[in-house]
Amino acid sequence: MEIEEVGNCEALPLLSLNHVSILCRSVWESVRFYEEVLGFVLIKRPSSFKFNGAWLYSYGIGIHLLENPDIDEFDTPMNESRPINPKDNHISFQCTDVGLVKSRLEDMGMRYVTAVVEDGGIKVDQVFFHDPDGYMIELCNCENIPIVPVSSCSFKARGQSFKKVPNKCGFIENEMMESLSLDMINFSF
């Protein structure tokens, strides 16, 4: 038996996240949610699709809704409230004002839970809630925590030991620094 080695440090030529695709029971109910609650805009989708769906776009990210009225996520009817669990799969968006997010969700009568993440005196506020199909959405001020590649530091966390690993290519770190540099240039104007 031959084992193929894959760690040659040649990453795929990715640019950014393009879209998230979500199955939904009612495209139009989900469109209304993503437009009214999250501020996405309905955009044209290719006419060659032979199934009901919709594309939305904002914040540099697309959301593709695919209608499947037969989905029964977790065998729970959507009129029953499911617990909001911050450790569940979710889509996260940065926001500018967590207090305003909570106030607007309350005005819309939406259930949500909050959490606070703390690291070295830096706090991140998180708000979690569900879309009409039970997918979890997080809104947070995650930009408060700096992005530091694990390969650049050595620390222990909950019984695990992380050691600085010799970096053979530095591709990820170079990409992160280039992105950070571009963000800093954009902030300066």
Coordinates of N, CA, C and O in Angstrom, one line a residue:
M1 N 0.8 -1.2 0.0 CA 0.0 0.0 0.0 C 0.9 1.2 0.0 O 1.8 1.4 0.8
E2 N 0.6 2.1 -0.9 CA 1.4 3.3 -1.0 C 0.6 4.5 -0.5 O -0.6 4.7 -0.8
I3 N 1.3 5.4 0.3 CA 0.6 6.5 0.9 C 1.2 7.8 0.2 O 2.4 8.0 0.1
E4 N 0.2 8.6 -0.3 CA 0.6 9.8 -1.1 C 0.7 10.9 -0.1 O -0.1 11.1 0.8
E5 N 1.8 11.6 -0.1 CA 2.0 12.8 0.8 C 1.4 14.0 0.1 O 1.6 14.3 -1.0
V6 N 0.6 14.8 1.0 CA -0.1 15.9 0.4 C 0.5 17.2 1.0 O 0.1 18.3 0.5
G7 N 1.3 17.2 1.9 CA 1.8 18.5 2.5 C 2.9 19.2 1.8 O 3.9 19.5 2.4
N8 N 2.7 19.5 0.5 CA 3.8 20.1 -0.2 C 3.7 21.7 -0.2 O 4.4 22.3 -0.9
C9 N 2.7 22.2 0.6 CA 2.6 23.7 0.8 C 2.1 24.4 -0.4 O 2.2 25.6 -0.4
E10 N 1.6 23.8 -1.4 CA 1.0 24.5 -2.6 C -0.5 24.6 -2.4 O -1.2 23.7 -2.6
A11 N -0.9 25.7 -1.9 CA -2.3 26.0 -1.7 C -3.0 26.2 -3.0 O -2.4 26.6 -4.0
L12 N -4.3 26.0 -3.0 CA -5.1 26.3 -4.1 C -5.2 27.8 -4.3 O -5.1 28.5 -3.4
P13 N -5.3 28.3 -5.6 CA -5.3 29.7 -5.8 C -6.6 30.4 -5.5 O -7.3 30.9 -6.3
L14 N -7.0 30.4 -4.2 CA -8.2 31.0 -3.8 C -8.1 32.5 -3.6 O -7.0 33.0 -3.3
L15 N -9.2 33.2 -3.8 CA -9.2 34.7 -3.6 C -10.0 35.1 -2.4 O -9.5 35.9 -1.6
S16 N -11.2 34.6 -2.2 CA -12.0 35.0 -1.1 C -13.3 34.1 -1.1 O -13.5 33.3 -2.0
L17 N -14.1 34.2 0.0 CA -15.3 33.5 0.0 C -16.3 34.2 -1.0 O -16.4 35.4 -1.0
N18 N -16.9 33.4 -1.8 CA -17.8 33.9 -2.9 C -19.2 33.9 -2.4 O -19.9 34.9 -2.5
H19 N -19.7 32.7 -2.0 CA -21.1 32.7 -1.5 C -21.3 31.5 -0.6 O -20.5 30.6 -0.5
V20 N -22.4 31.5 0.1 CA -22.9 30.4 1.0 C -24.2 30.0 0.4 O -25.0 30.8 0.1
S21 N -24.4 28.7 0.2 CA -25.6 28.1 -0.4 C -26.4 27.5 0.7 O -25.9 26.7 1.5
I22 N -27.7 27.8 0.8 CA -28.6 27.4 1.9 C -29.9 26.8 1.3 O -30.5 27.4 0.5
L23 N -30.2 25.6 1.8 CA -31.5 25.0 1.4 C -32.6 25.7 2.3 O -32.4 25.9 3.5
C24 N -33.7 26.0 1.7 CA -34.8 26.6 2.4 C -36.1 26.1 2.0 O -36.3 25.6 0.9
R25 N -37.1 26.1 2.9 CA -38.4 25.7 2.6 C -39.2 26.6 1.7 O -39.9 26.2 0.8
S26 N -39.0 27.9 1.9 CA -39.7 28.9 1.1 C -38.6 30.0 0.7 O -38.1 30.7 1.5
V27 N -38.3 30.0 -0.6 CA -37.3 31.0 -1.1 C -37.8 32.4 -0.7 O -37.0 33.2 -0.2
W28 N -39.0 32.8 -0.9 CA -39.5 34.1 -0.7 C -39.5 34.5 0.8 O -39.2 35.7 1.1
E29 N -39.8 33.6 1.7 CA -39.7 33.9 3.1 C -38.3 34.1 3.5 O -37.9 35.1 4.3
S30 N -37.3 33.3 3.0 CA -35.9 33.5 3.3 C -35.4 34.8 2.6 O -34.6 35.5 3.2
V31 N -35.8 35.1 1.4 CA -35.4 36.4 0.8 C -35.8 37.5 1.6 O -34.9 38.4 1.9
R32 N -37.0 37.5 2.1 CA -37.5 38.6 3.0 C -36.6 38.8 4.2 O -36.2 39.9 4.6
F33 N -36.3 37.6 4.8 CA -35.4 37.6 6.0 C -34.0 38.2 5.7 O -33.6 39.1 6.4
Y34 N -33.4 37.7 4.7 CA -32.0 38.2 4.4 C -32.0 39.6 3.9 O -31.0 40.3 4.1
E35 N -33.1 40.1 3.3 CA -33.1 41.5 2.9 C -33.4 42.4 4.1 O -32.7 43.4 4.4
E36 N -34.5 42.1 4.8 CA -35.0 43.0 5.9 C -34.1 42.9 7.2 O -33.9 43.9 7.8
V37 N -33.6 41.7 7.5 CA -32.9 41.6 8.8 C -31.4 41.9 8.5 O -30.8 42.6 9.3
L38 N -30.8 41.3 7.5 CA -29.4 41.4 7.3 C -28.9 42.4 6.2 O -27.8 42.6 6.0
G39 N -29.9 43.0 5.5 CA -29.5 44.0 4.5 C -29.0 43.5 3.2 O -28.3 44.3 2.4
F40 N -29.2 42.2 2.8 CA -28.8 41.7 1.5 C -29.7 42.2 0.4 O -30.9 42.6 0.7
V41 N -29.2 42.2 -0.8 CA -30.0 42.7 -2.0 C -30.2 41.5 -2.9 O -29.3 40.8 -3.2
L42 N -31.4 41.4 -3.4 CA -31.8 40.3 -4.3 C -31.1 40.7 -5.7 O -31.2 41.8 -6.1
I43 N -30.4 39.7 -6.2 CA -29.7 40.0 -7.5 C -30.1 38.9 -8.5 O -30.7 37.9 -8.2
K44 N -29.9 39.2 -9.8 CA -30.3 38.3 -10.9 C -29.4 37.0 -10.8 O -28.2 37.1 -10.5
R45 N -30.1 35.9 -11.0 CA -29.3 34.6 -11.0 C -29.5 34.0 -12.4 O -30.4 34.4 -13.2
P46 N -28.6 33.2 -12.8 CA -28.6 32.6 -14.2 C -30.0 32.0 -14.6 O -30.6 31.3 -13.8
S47 N -30.5 32.3 -15.8 CA -31.8 31.8 -16.2 C -31.8 30.3 -16.5 O -32.8 29.7 -16.7
S48 N -30.6 29.7 -16.6 CA -30.5 28.3 -17.0 C -31.0 27.4 -15.8 O -31.2 26.2 -16.1
F49 N -31.1 27.9 -14.6 CA -31.5 27.1 -13.5 C -32.9 26.6 -13.7 O -33.8 27.5 -13.9
K50 N -33.2 25.4 -13.5 CA -34.6 24.8 -13.6 C -35.2 24.5 -12.2 O -36.0 23.6 -12.1
F51 N -34.8 25.2 -11.2 CA -35.3 25.0 -9.9 C -35.5 26.3 -9.2 O -34.9 27.3 -9.6
N52 N -36.4 26.4 -8.2 CA -36.7 27.6 -7.6 C -35.6 28.0 -6.6 O -35.1 27.2 -5.8
G53 N -35.1 29.2 -6.7 CA -34.1 29.7 -5.8 C -33.9 31.2 -6.0 O -34.7 31.8 -6.7
A54 N -33.0 31.8 -5.3 CA -32.7 33.2 -5.4 C -31.3 33.5 -5.0 O -30.7 32.7 -4.2
W55 N -30.7 34.5 -5.5 CA -29.4 34.9 -5.1 C -29.5 36.3 -4.5 O -30.2 37.2 -5.0
L56 N -28.7 36.5 -3.4 CA -28.6 37.8 -2.7 C -27.2 38.1 -2.6 O -26.3 37.3 -2.6
Y57 N -26.9 39.4 -2.4 CA -25.5 39.9 -2.3 C -25.4 41.1 -1.4 O -26.3 42.0 -1.5
S58 N -24.4 41.1 -0.6 CA -24.0 42.3 0.1 C -22.7 42.0 0.9 O -22.3 40.8 1.0
Y59 N -22.0 43.0 1.3 CA -20.8 42.9 2.1 C -19.7 42.1 1.4 O -18.9 41.4 2.1
G60 N -19.8 42.0 0.1 CA -18.8 41.2 -0.6 C -19.1 39.7 -0.6 O -18.2 38.9 -1.0
I61 N -20.2 39.3 -0.2 CA -20.6 37.9 0.0 C -21.9 37.6 -0.7 O -22.9 38.4 -0.5
G62 N -22.1 36.5 -1.4 CA -23.3 36.1 -1.9 C -24.0 35.0 -1.0 O -23.3 34.2 -0.4
I63 N -25.3 35.0 -1.0 CA -26.1 34.0 -0.4 C -27.0 33.4 -1.5 O -27.7 34.1 -2.1
H64 N -26.9 32.1 -1.7 CA -27.7 31.4 -2.7 C -28.7 30.6 -2.0 O -28.4 29.7 -1.2
L65 N -30.0 30.9 -2.2 CA -31.1 30.1 -1.6 C -31.6 29.1 -2.6 O -31.8 29.4 -3.8
L66 N -31.7 27.9 -2.2 CA -32.2 26.8 -3.0 C -33.4 26.2 -2.3 O -33.4 25.8 -1.2
E67 N -34.6 26.3 -3.0 CA -35.8 25.9 -2.4 C -35.9 24.4 -2.4 O -35.8 23.7 -3.4
N68 N -36.2 23.8 -1.2 CA -36.5 22.4 -1.1 C -37.6 22.3 0.0 O -37.3 22.2 1.2
P69 N -38.9 22.4 -0.4 CA -39.9 22.4 0.6 C -40.0 21.1 1.5 O -40.7 21.1 2.5
D70 N -39.3 20.1 1.1 CA -39.4 18.8 1.8 C -38.3 18.7 2.9 O -38.3 17.7 3.6
I71 N -37.4 19.7 3.0 CA -36.4 19.5 4.1 C -37.0 19.6 5.4 O -38.0 20.3 5.7
D72 N -36.5 18.8 6.3 CA -37.0 18.7 7.7 C -35.8 18.7 8.6 O -35.5 17.6 9.2
E73 N -35.1 19.8 8.7 CA -33.9 19.9 9.5 C -34.2 19.5 10.9 O -35.1 20.0 11.6
F74 N -33.5 18.5 11.4 CA -33.5 17.9 12.8 C -34.9 17.4 13.1 O -35.3 17.4 14.3
D75 N -35.8 17.2 12.1 CA -37.1 16.7 12.3 C -37.9 17.6 13.3 O -38.8 17.1 14.0
T76 N -37.6 18.9 13.2 CA -38.3 19.8 14.1 C -39.1 20.8 13.2 O -38.6 21.5 12.4
P77 N -40.5 20.8 13.4 CA -41.3 21.8 12.6 C -40.8 23.2 13.0 O -40.5 23.5 14.1
M78 N -40.7 24.0 12.0 CA -40.2 25.4 12.2 C -41.1 26.2 13.1 O -40.6 27.2 13.6
N79 N -42.3 25.8 13.3 CA -43.1 26.6 14.2 C -42.8 26.3 15.7 O -43.2 27.0 16.6
E80 N -42.0 25.2 15.9 CA -41.5 25.0 17.3 C -40.1 25.7 17.4 O -39.4 25.7 16.5
S81 N -39.9 26.3 18.6 CA -38.7 27.0 18.7 C -37.5 26.0 19.1 O -37.7 25.2 20.0
R82 N -36.5 26.1 18.4 CA -35.3 25.3 18.6 C -34.3 26.1 19.5 O -34.2 27.3 19.3
P83 N -33.6 25.5 20.4 CA -32.6 26.2 21.2 C -31.6 26.9 20.3 O -31.2 26.3 19.3
I84 N -31.2 28.1 20.6 CA -30.1 28.8 19.9 C -28.8 28.4 20.6 O -28.6 28.8 21.7
N85 N -28.0 27.7 19.9 CA -26.7 27.1 20.5 C -25.5 27.8 19.8 O -25.2 27.4 18.6
P86 N -24.8 28.7 20.4 CA -23.6 29.3 19.8 C -22.6 28.3 19.3 O -21.7 28.7 18.5
K87 N -22.6 27.1 19.8 CA -21.6 26.1 19.3 C -22.1 25.3 18.1 O -21.5 24.3 17.7
D88 N -23.3 25.7 17.5 CA -23.8 25.0 16.4 C -23.2 25.6 15.1 O -22.6 26.7 15.2
N89 N -23.4 25.0 14.0 CA -22.9 25.6 12.7 C -23.6 26.9 12.5 O -24.8 27.1 12.8
H90 N -22.8 27.9 12.0 CA -23.4 29.2 11.8 C -22.7 30.0 10.7 O -21.5 29.7 10.4
I91 N -23.3 31.1 10.3 CA -22.7 32.0 9.4 C -22.5 33.3 10.3 O -23.4 33.7 10.9
S92 N -21.3 33.9 10.2 CA -21.0 35.0 11.1 C -20.7 36.2 10.3 O -20.0 36.2 9.3
F93 N -21.2 37.4 10.7 CA -21.0 38.7 10.0 C -20.5 39.6 11.1 O -21.0 39.6 12.2
Q94 N -19.5 40.5 10.7 CA -19.1 41.5 11.6 C -20.1 42.6 11.6 O -20.7 42.9 10.5
C95 N -20.3 43.3 12.7 CA -21.2 44.5 12.7 C -20.6 45.6 13.4 O -19.5 45.5 14.1
T96 N -21.1 46.8 13.3 CA -20.5 48.0 13.8 C -21.1 48.3 15.2 O -20.4 49.0 16.0
D97 N -22.3 47.8 15.6 CA -22.9 48.2 16.8 C -23.7 47.0 17.3 O -24.9 46.8 16.9
V98 N -23.2 46.2 18.3 CA -23.9 45.1 18.8 C -25.2 45.5 19.6 O -26.2 44.8 19.5
G99 N -25.1 46.6 20.3 CA -26.3 47.1 21.0 C -27.4 47.4 20.1 O -28.6 47.1 20.4
L100 N -27.1 48.0 18.9 CA -28.2 48.3 17.9 C -28.7 47.1 17.3 O -29.9 47.0 17.1
V101 N -27.9 46.1 17.1 CA -28.3 44.8 16.6 C -29.4 44.2 17.5 O -30.5 43.8 17.1
K102 N -29.1 44.1 18.8 CA -30.0 43.6 19.8 C -31.3 44.3 19.8 O -32.4 43.7 19.9
S103 N -31.2 45.6 19.8 CA -32.4 46.5 19.9 C -33.3 46.2 18.6 O -34.5 46.1 18.8
R104 N -32.7 46.1 17.5 CA -33.5 45.9 16.2 C -34.1 44.5 16.2 O -35.2 44.3 15.8
L105 N -33.3 43.5 16.7 CA -33.9 42.1 16.8 C -35.1 42.1 17.7 O -36.1 41.5 17.4
E106 N -35.0 42.8 18.8 CA -36.1 42.9 19.8 C -37.3 43.6 19.1 O -38.4 43.1 19.3
D107 N -37.1 44.7 18.4 CA -38.2 45.4 17.7 C -38.9 44.4 16.7 O -40.1 44.6 16.5
M108 N -38.1 43.5 16.1 CA -38.7 42.6 15.1 C -39.3 41.3 15.8 O -39.8 40.5 15.2
G109 N -39.2 41.3 17.1 CA -39.7 40.1 17.9 C -38.9 38.9 17.7 O -39.4 37.8 17.8
M110 N -37.6 39.0 17.4 CA -36.8 37.8 17.1 C -36.1 37.4 18.4 O -35.6 38.2 19.1
R111 N -36.1 36.1 18.6 CA -35.3 35.5 19.7 C -33.8 35.5 19.4 O -33.4 35.2 18.2
Y112 N -33.0 35.7 20.4 CA -31.5 35.7 20.2 C -30.9 35.3 21.5 O -31.5 35.5 22.6
V113 N -29.6 34.9 21.4 CA -28.8 34.7 22.6 C -27.5 35.5 22.4 O -27.1 35.7 21.3
T114 N -26.9 35.9 23.5 CA -25.6 36.6 23.4 C -24.5 35.8 24.1 O -24.8 34.9 24.9
A115 N -23.3 36.1 23.7 CA -22.1 35.5 24.3 C -21.0 36.6 24.3 O -21.1 37.5 23.5
V116 N -20.0 36.4 25.1 CA -18.9 37.3 25.1 C -17.6 36.4 25.1 O -17.5 35.4 25.9
V117 N -16.7 36.7 24.2 CA -15.4 36.0 24.1 C -14.4 37.0 24.6 O -14.4 38.1 24.2
E118 N -13.5 36.5 25.5 CA -12.5 37.3 26.0 C -11.1 36.7 25.8 O -10.9 35.5 26.0
D119 N -10.1 37.5 25.4 CA -8.8 37.0 25.3 C -7.8 38.2 25.6 O -7.8 39.2 24.8
G120 N -7.0 38.0 26.6 CA -6.0 39.0 26.9 C -6.6 40.4 27.2 O -6.0 41.4 26.7
G121 N -7.8 40.5 27.8 CA -8.4 41.8 28.0 C -9.2 42.3 26.9 O -9.9 43.3 27.0
I122 N -9.2 41.7 25.8 CA -10.0 42.1 24.6 C -11.3 41.3 24.6 O -11.3 40.1 24.8
K123 N -12.4 42.0 24.4 CA -13.7 41.4 24.5 C -14.4 41.5 23.1 O -14.3 42.5 22.4
V124 N -15.1 40.4 22.8 CA -15.9 40.3 21.5 C -17.3 40.0 22.0 O -17.5 39.0 22.7
D125 N -18.3 40.8 21.5 CA -19.7 40.6 21.8 C -20.3 39.8 20.6 O -20.0 40.2 19.5
Q126 N -21.1 38.8 20.9 CA -21.7 38.0 19.9 C -23.2 37.9 20.1 O -23.7 37.9 21.2
V127 N -24.0 37.9 19.0 CA -25.4 37.8 19.0 C -25.8 36.7 18.0 O -25.4 36.7 16.9
F128 N -26.5 35.7 18.5 CA -26.9 34.5 17.7 C -28.4 34.4 17.5 O -29.1 34.6 18.5
F129 N -28.9 34.1 16.3 CA -30.3 34.0 16.1 C -30.5 33.1 14.9 O -29.5 32.8 14.1
H130 N -31.7 32.6 14.6 CA -32.0 31.7 13.5 C -32.7 32.5 12.4 O -33.4 33.4 12.6
D131 N -32.4 32.0 11.1 CA -33.2 32.4 10.0 C -34.5 31.6 9.9 O -34.7 30.8 10.8
P132 N -35.3 31.8 8.9 CA -36.6 31.1 8.9 C -36.5 29.6 8.8 O -37.4 28.9 9.2
D133 N -35.4 29.1 8.3 CA -35.2 27.6 8.2 C -34.4 27.1 9.4 O -34.0 25.9 9.3
G134 N -34.1 27.9 10.4 CA -33.3 27.4 11.5 C -31.8 27.4 11.4 O -31.1 27.0 12.3
Y135 N -31.3 28.0 10.3 CA -29.8 28.2 10.2 C -29.4 29.3 11.2 O -30.1 30.3 11.2
M136 N -28.3 29.1 11.8 CA -27.9 30.1 12.8 C -27.1 31.2 12.1 O -26.2 31.0 11.3
I137 N -27.4 32.4 12.6 CA -26.6 33.6 12.1 C -26.0 34.2 13.4 O -26.6 34.3 14.4
E138 N -24.7 34.6 13.2 CA -24.0 35.3 14.3 C -23.7 36.7 13.8 O -23.2 36.9 12.7
L139 N -23.9 37.7 14.6 CA -23.4 39.1 14.4 C -22.5 39.4 15.5 O -22.9 39.2 16.7
C140 N -21.3 40.0 15.2 CA -20.3 40.2 16.3 C -19.4 41.4 15.9 O -19.4 41.9 14.8
N141 N -18.6 41.7 16.9 CA -17.5 42.7 16.7 C -16.2 42.0 16.8 O -15.3 42.3 17.5
C142 N -16.1 40.9 16.0 CA -14.9 40.0 16.0 C -13.6 40.7 15.6 O -12.6 40.1 15.9
E143 N -13.7 41.8 14.9 CA -12.5 42.5 14.5 C -11.7 43.0 15.7 O -10.5 43.3 15.6
N144 N -12.3 42.9 16.9 CA -11.6 43.3 18.1 C -10.4 42.4 18.4 O -9.4 42.8 19.0
I145 N -10.5 41.1 18.0 CA -9.4 40.1 18.3 C -8.5 40.1 17.1 O -9.0 39.8 16.0
P146 N -7.2 40.4 17.3 CA -6.3 40.3 16.1 C -6.1 38.9 15.6 O -6.3 37.9 16.3
I147 N -5.9 38.8 14.3 CA -5.7 37.5 13.7 C -4.2 37.2 13.7 O -3.4 37.9 13.2
V148 N -3.9 36.2 14.5 CA -2.5 35.8 14.7 C -2.3 34.3 14.3 O -2.9 33.4 14.9
P149 N -1.5 34.0 13.3 CA -1.4 32.6 12.9 C -0.7 31.8 14.0 O 0.2 32.2 14.7
V150 N -1.3 30.6 14.2 CA -0.8 29.7 15.3 C 0.7 29.4 15.1 O 1.5 29.3 16.0
S151 N 1.1 29.4 13.8 CA 2.5 29.0 13.5 C 3.5 30.1 14.0 O 4.7 29.9 14.1
S152 N 2.9 31.3 14.4 CA 3.8 32.4 14.8 C 4.0 32.5 16.3 O 4.6 33.4 16.8
C153 N 3.3 31.6 17.0 CA 3.4 31.7 18.5 C 3.4 30.3 19.1 O 3.2 29.3 18.5
S154 N 3.7 30.3 20.4 CA 3.7 29.0 21.1 C 2.9 29.2 22.4 O 3.1 30.2 23.1
F155 N 1.9 28.4 22.6 CA 1.1 28.5 23.8 C 0.4 27.2 24.1 O 0.4 26.3 23.4
K156 N -0.2 27.1 25.3 CA -0.9 26.0 25.8 C -2.4 26.4 25.9 O -2.7 27.4 26.5
A157 N -3.3 25.5 25.5 CA -4.7 25.8 25.7 C -5.4 24.5 26.0 O -5.4 23.5 25.3
R158 N -6.1 24.5 27.2 CA -6.9 23.3 27.6 C -6.2 22.0 27.4 O -6.8 21.1 26.7
G159 N -5.1 21.8 27.9 CA -4.4 20.5 27.8 C -3.7 20.2 26.5 O -3.0 19.2 26.4
Q160 N -3.9 21.1 25.5 CA -3.2 20.9 24.3 C -1.9 21.7 24.2 O -1.9 22.9 24.7
S161 N -0.9 21.2 23.6 CA 0.3 22.0 23.5 C 0.5 22.4 22.0 O 0.5 21.5 21.1
F162 N 0.6 23.7 21.8 CA 0.9 24.2 20.5 C 2.3 24.7 20.4 O 2.7 25.6 21.2
K163 N 3.1 24.2 19.5 CA 4.4 24.6 19.4 C 4.6 25.3 18.1 O 4.0 24.9 17.1
K164 N 5.5 26.2 18.0 CA 5.8 26.8 16.7 C 6.3 25.8 15.8 O 7.3 25.1 16.1
V165 N 5.7 25.7 14.7 CA 6.0 24.7 13.6 C 6.9 25.4 12.6 O 6.5 26.5 12.1
P166 N 8.0 24.9 12.2 CA 8.8 25.6 11.2 C 7.9 25.7 9.9 O 7.3 24.8 9.4
N167 N 7.9 26.9 9.4 CA 7.0 27.2 8.3 C 7.9 27.0 7.0 O 8.9 27.7 6.8
K168 N 7.4 26.1 6.2 CA 8.1 25.8 5.0 C 7.9 26.8 3.8 O 8.7 26.9 3.0
C169 N 6.7 27.4 3.9 CA 6.5 28.3 2.7 C 6.0 29.7 3.1 O 6.3 30.6 2.3
G170 N 5.3 29.8 4.2 CA 4.9 31.2 4.6 C 3.8 31.8 3.8 O 3.5 32.9 3.9
F171 N 3.2 31.0 2.9 CA 2.1 31.4 2.0 C 1.0 32.1 2.8 O 0.6 33.2 2.5
I172 N 0.4 31.4 3.8 CA -0.7 32.0 4.5 C -0.3 33.3 5.2 O -1.1 34.2 5.1
E173 N 0.8 33.3 5.9 CA 1.2 34.5 6.6 C 1.4 35.7 5.6 O 1.0 36.8 5.8
N174 N 2.0 35.4 4.4 CA 2.2 36.4 3.4 C 0.8 37.0 2.9 O 0.7 38.2 2.8
E175 N -0.1 36.1 2.7 CA -1.4 36.5 2.2 C -2.1 37.3 3.3 O -2.7 38.3 3.0
M176 N -2.0 36.9 4.6 CA -2.6 37.7 5.7 C -2.0 39.1 5.8 O -2.7 40.0 6.0
M177 N -0.7 39.1 5.7 CA 0.0 40.4 5.8 C -0.4 41.3 4.6 O -0.6 42.5 4.8
E178 N -0.5 40.8 3.4 CA -0.9 41.5 2.3 C -2.3 42.1 2.4 O -2.5 43.3 2.2
S179 N -3.2 41.2 2.9 CA -4.6 41.7 3.1 C -4.6 42.8 4.2 O -5.3 43.8 4.0
L180 N -3.9 42.6 5.3 CA -3.8 43.6 6.3 C -3.3 44.9 5.8 O -3.8 46.0 6.1
S181 N -2.2 44.8 5.0 CA -1.7 46.0 4.4 C -2.7 46.8 3.6 O -2.8 48.0 3.6
L182 N -3.4 46.0 2.7 CA -4.4 46.6 1.9 C -5.5 47.3 2.7 O -6.0 48.4 2.4
D183 N -5.9 46.6 3.8 CA -7.0 47.1 4.7 C -6.5 48.4 5.3 O -7.2 49.4 5.4
M184 N -5.2 48.5 5.7 CA -4.6 49.7 6.3 C -4.6 50.8 5.3 O -4.9 52.0 5.7
I185 N -4.3 50.5 4.1 CA -4.2 51.6 3.1 C -5.6 52.1 2.9 O -5.8 53.3 2.8
N186 N -6.6 51.2 2.8 CA -8.0 51.6 2.6 C -8.5 52.5 3.8 O -9.3 53.4 3.6
F187 N -8.1 52.2 5.0 CA -8.5 53.0 6.2 C -7.9 54.4 6.2 O -8.4 55.3 6.7
S188 N -6.7 54.5 5.5 CA -6.0 55.8 5.6 C -6.6 56.9 4.7 O -6.2 58.0 4.7
F189 N -7.5 56.5 3.8 CA -8.0 57.5 2.9 C -9.5 57.9 3.2 O -10.2 57.3 3.8

